[in-house]
Amino acid sequence: MNTVISPSLLACDFLNIENELKHFEDVKHLWFHLDIMDGHFVPNLTFGQPIIKKISQKTKQPLDAHLMVSNPEFYIESLKDMNLHNFTWHIEAQSEDVLSLISKAKKHYSSVGLSIKPKSNLNLLSDEILCAIDLVLVMSVEPGFGGQKFIEETYERISALVKRRKNLGLSFSIQVDGGVNEHNAKKLIDAGADNLVAGSYIFKEGPNKYLEKINSLR
Ligand code: DX5
Ligand code: ZN
């Protein structure tokens, strides 16, 4: 299967987003990863609806929203017309019935995901929840900031999810986010990851290297 690569726009040149997007327009199996932080669920604050709307008008590539917010329900509604392909929030974020939030999200997004922080018990994602979602986002750093060091325990967490996916006869995707680079990508794919988010690694050396970086992750 083709590994999806999801460049995290958090690491791109924000004053030049339109041009940044163009470099990736013809790349197959690519999602643009949007890190939406509310300054509450995580200390950092990024961008919201107005900027996402502009981005969605400038690309045909699928948009992948990663909500690091305390109130995902608000965003399920407010981002519903932004043409997002995937909508992921954190299992740690809310106490309301997760299954009902998932069915709300399913009305507006073709893919719905849940993310889990590195220190959270994987059992927070119950079998029932796994049956209802399209994607699990395994955080390989503490959410909130780009450029952090990859947490090695991530491989085991991916393997555990692969096992559960098989036992349950499911097909949700496994996405990994944080500190992904050319040194850990192969091991992540071998462990069962099918979607790699990368920010600093793709963007840090400038546009001439973007495509090379993407290929090196695959
Ligand atoms: C962290 C974000 C990531 C971040 C990844 O909270 O969810 O998507 O942009 O950046 P790198 O690849 O630099 O770790
Ligand atoms: Zn992210």
CSV table of N, CA, C and O and ligand atoms in Angstrom, one decimal, residues 8 10 33-37 64-68 90 115 137 139 143 175 177-178 197, ligand 2:
chain,number,residue,atom,x,y,z
A,8,SER,N,3.2,18.9,7.4
A,8,SER,CA,2.5,19.7,8.4
A,8,SER,C,2.8,21.2,8.1
A,8,SER,O,4.0,21.7,8.2
A,10,LEU,N,2.4,23.7,9.7
A,10,LEU,CA,2.9,24.4,10.9
A,10,LEU,C,4.4,24.9,10.6
A,10,LEU,O,4.9,25.9,11.1
A,33,HIS,N,-1.4,18.6,6.3
A,33,HIS,CA,-1.8,18.4,7.7
A,33,HIS,C,-1.9,19.8,8.4
A,33,HIS,O,-0.9,20.6,8.3
A,34,LEU,N,-3.0,20.1,9.0
A,34,LEU,CA,-3.3,21.4,9.6
A,34,LEU,C,-3.4,21.2,11.1
A,34,LEU,O,-4.3,20.6,11.6
A,35,ASP,N,-2.4,21.8,11.8
A,35,ASP,CA,-2.4,21.7,13.2
A,35,ASP,C,-3.2,22.9,13.8
A,35,ASP,O,-2.7,24.0,13.9
A,36,ILE,N,-4.3,22.5,14.4
A,36,ILE,CA,-5.2,23.6,14.9
A,36,ILE,C,-5.1,23.5,16.4
A,36,ILE,O,-5.6,22.5,17.0
A,37,MET,N,-4.5,24.6,17.0
A,37,MET,CA,-4.3,24.6,18.5
A,37,MET,C,-5.0,25.8,19.1
A,37,MET,O,-5.1,26.8,18.5
A,64,ASP,N,-6.1,17.7,6.0
A,64,ASP,CA,-6.2,16.8,7.1
A,64,ASP,C,-6.1,17.7,8.4
A,64,ASP,O,-5.0,18.3,8.7
A,65,ALA,N,-7.2,17.8,9.1
A,65,ALA,CA,-7.2,18.7,10.3
A,65,ALA,C,-6.9,17.9,11.6
A,65,ALA,O,-7.5,16.8,11.8
A,66,HIS,N,-5.9,18.4,12.3
A,66,HIS,CA,-5.5,17.8,13.6
A,66,HIS,C,-5.9,18.8,14.7
A,66,HIS,O,-5.2,19.8,14.8
A,67,LEU,N,-7.0,18.5,15.3
A,67,LEU,CA,-7.5,19.5,16.3
A,67,LEU,C,-6.9,19.2,17.7
A,67,LEU,O,-7.2,18.2,18.3
A,68,MET,N,-6.1,20.1,18.1
A,68,MET,CA,-5.6,20.1,19.5
A,68,MET,C,-6.3,21.1,20.3
A,68,MET,O,-5.9,22.2,20.6
A,90,HIS,N,-8.5,14.9,19.7
A,90,HIS,CA,-7.9,14.1,20.7
A,90,HIS,C,-8.9,13.4,21.6
A,90,HIS,O,-9.8,14.0,22.2
A,115,SER,N,-7.0,11.1,17.9
A,115,SER,CA,-5.5,11.1,18.2
A,115,SER,C,-5.3,10.7,19.6
A,115,SER,O,-6.2,11.0,20.5
A,137,LEU,N,-4.5,8.6,15.0
A,137,LEU,CA,-3.3,9.4,15.0
A,137,LEU,C,-2.5,9.2,16.2
A,137,LEU,O,-2.9,9.6,17.3
A,139,MET,N,0.4,10.0,18.4
A,139,MET,CA,1.4,11.1,18.6
A,139,MET,C,2.7,10.6,19.0
A,139,MET,O,2.8,9.8,20.0
A,143,PRO,N,1.8,16.8,22.0
A,143,PRO,CA,1.3,17.7,21.0
A,143,PRO,C,1.5,19.2,21.5
A,143,PRO,O,1.6,19.4,22.7
A,175,GLN,N,-1.8,6.8,11.5
A,175,GLN,CA,-1.0,8.0,11.2
A,175,GLN,C,-0.1,8.3,12.4
A,175,GLN,O,-0.5,8.1,13.5
A,177,ASP,N,2.6,11.3,14.1
A,177,ASP,CA,2.9,12.7,14.0
A,177,ASP,C,3.9,13.1,15.1
A,177,ASP,O,3.6,13.0,16.3
A,178,GLY,N,5.0,13.7,14.7
A,178,GLY,CA,5.9,14.3,15.6
A,178,GLY,C,7.3,13.7,15.5
A,178,GLY,O,7.5,12.5,15.7
A,197,VAL,N,3.1,12.1,9.2
A,197,VAL,CA,3.0,13.6,9.2
A,197,VAL,C,4.5,14.0,9.5
A,197,VAL,O,5.2,13.5,10.3
B,2,ZN,ZN,-0.3,17.4,14.0
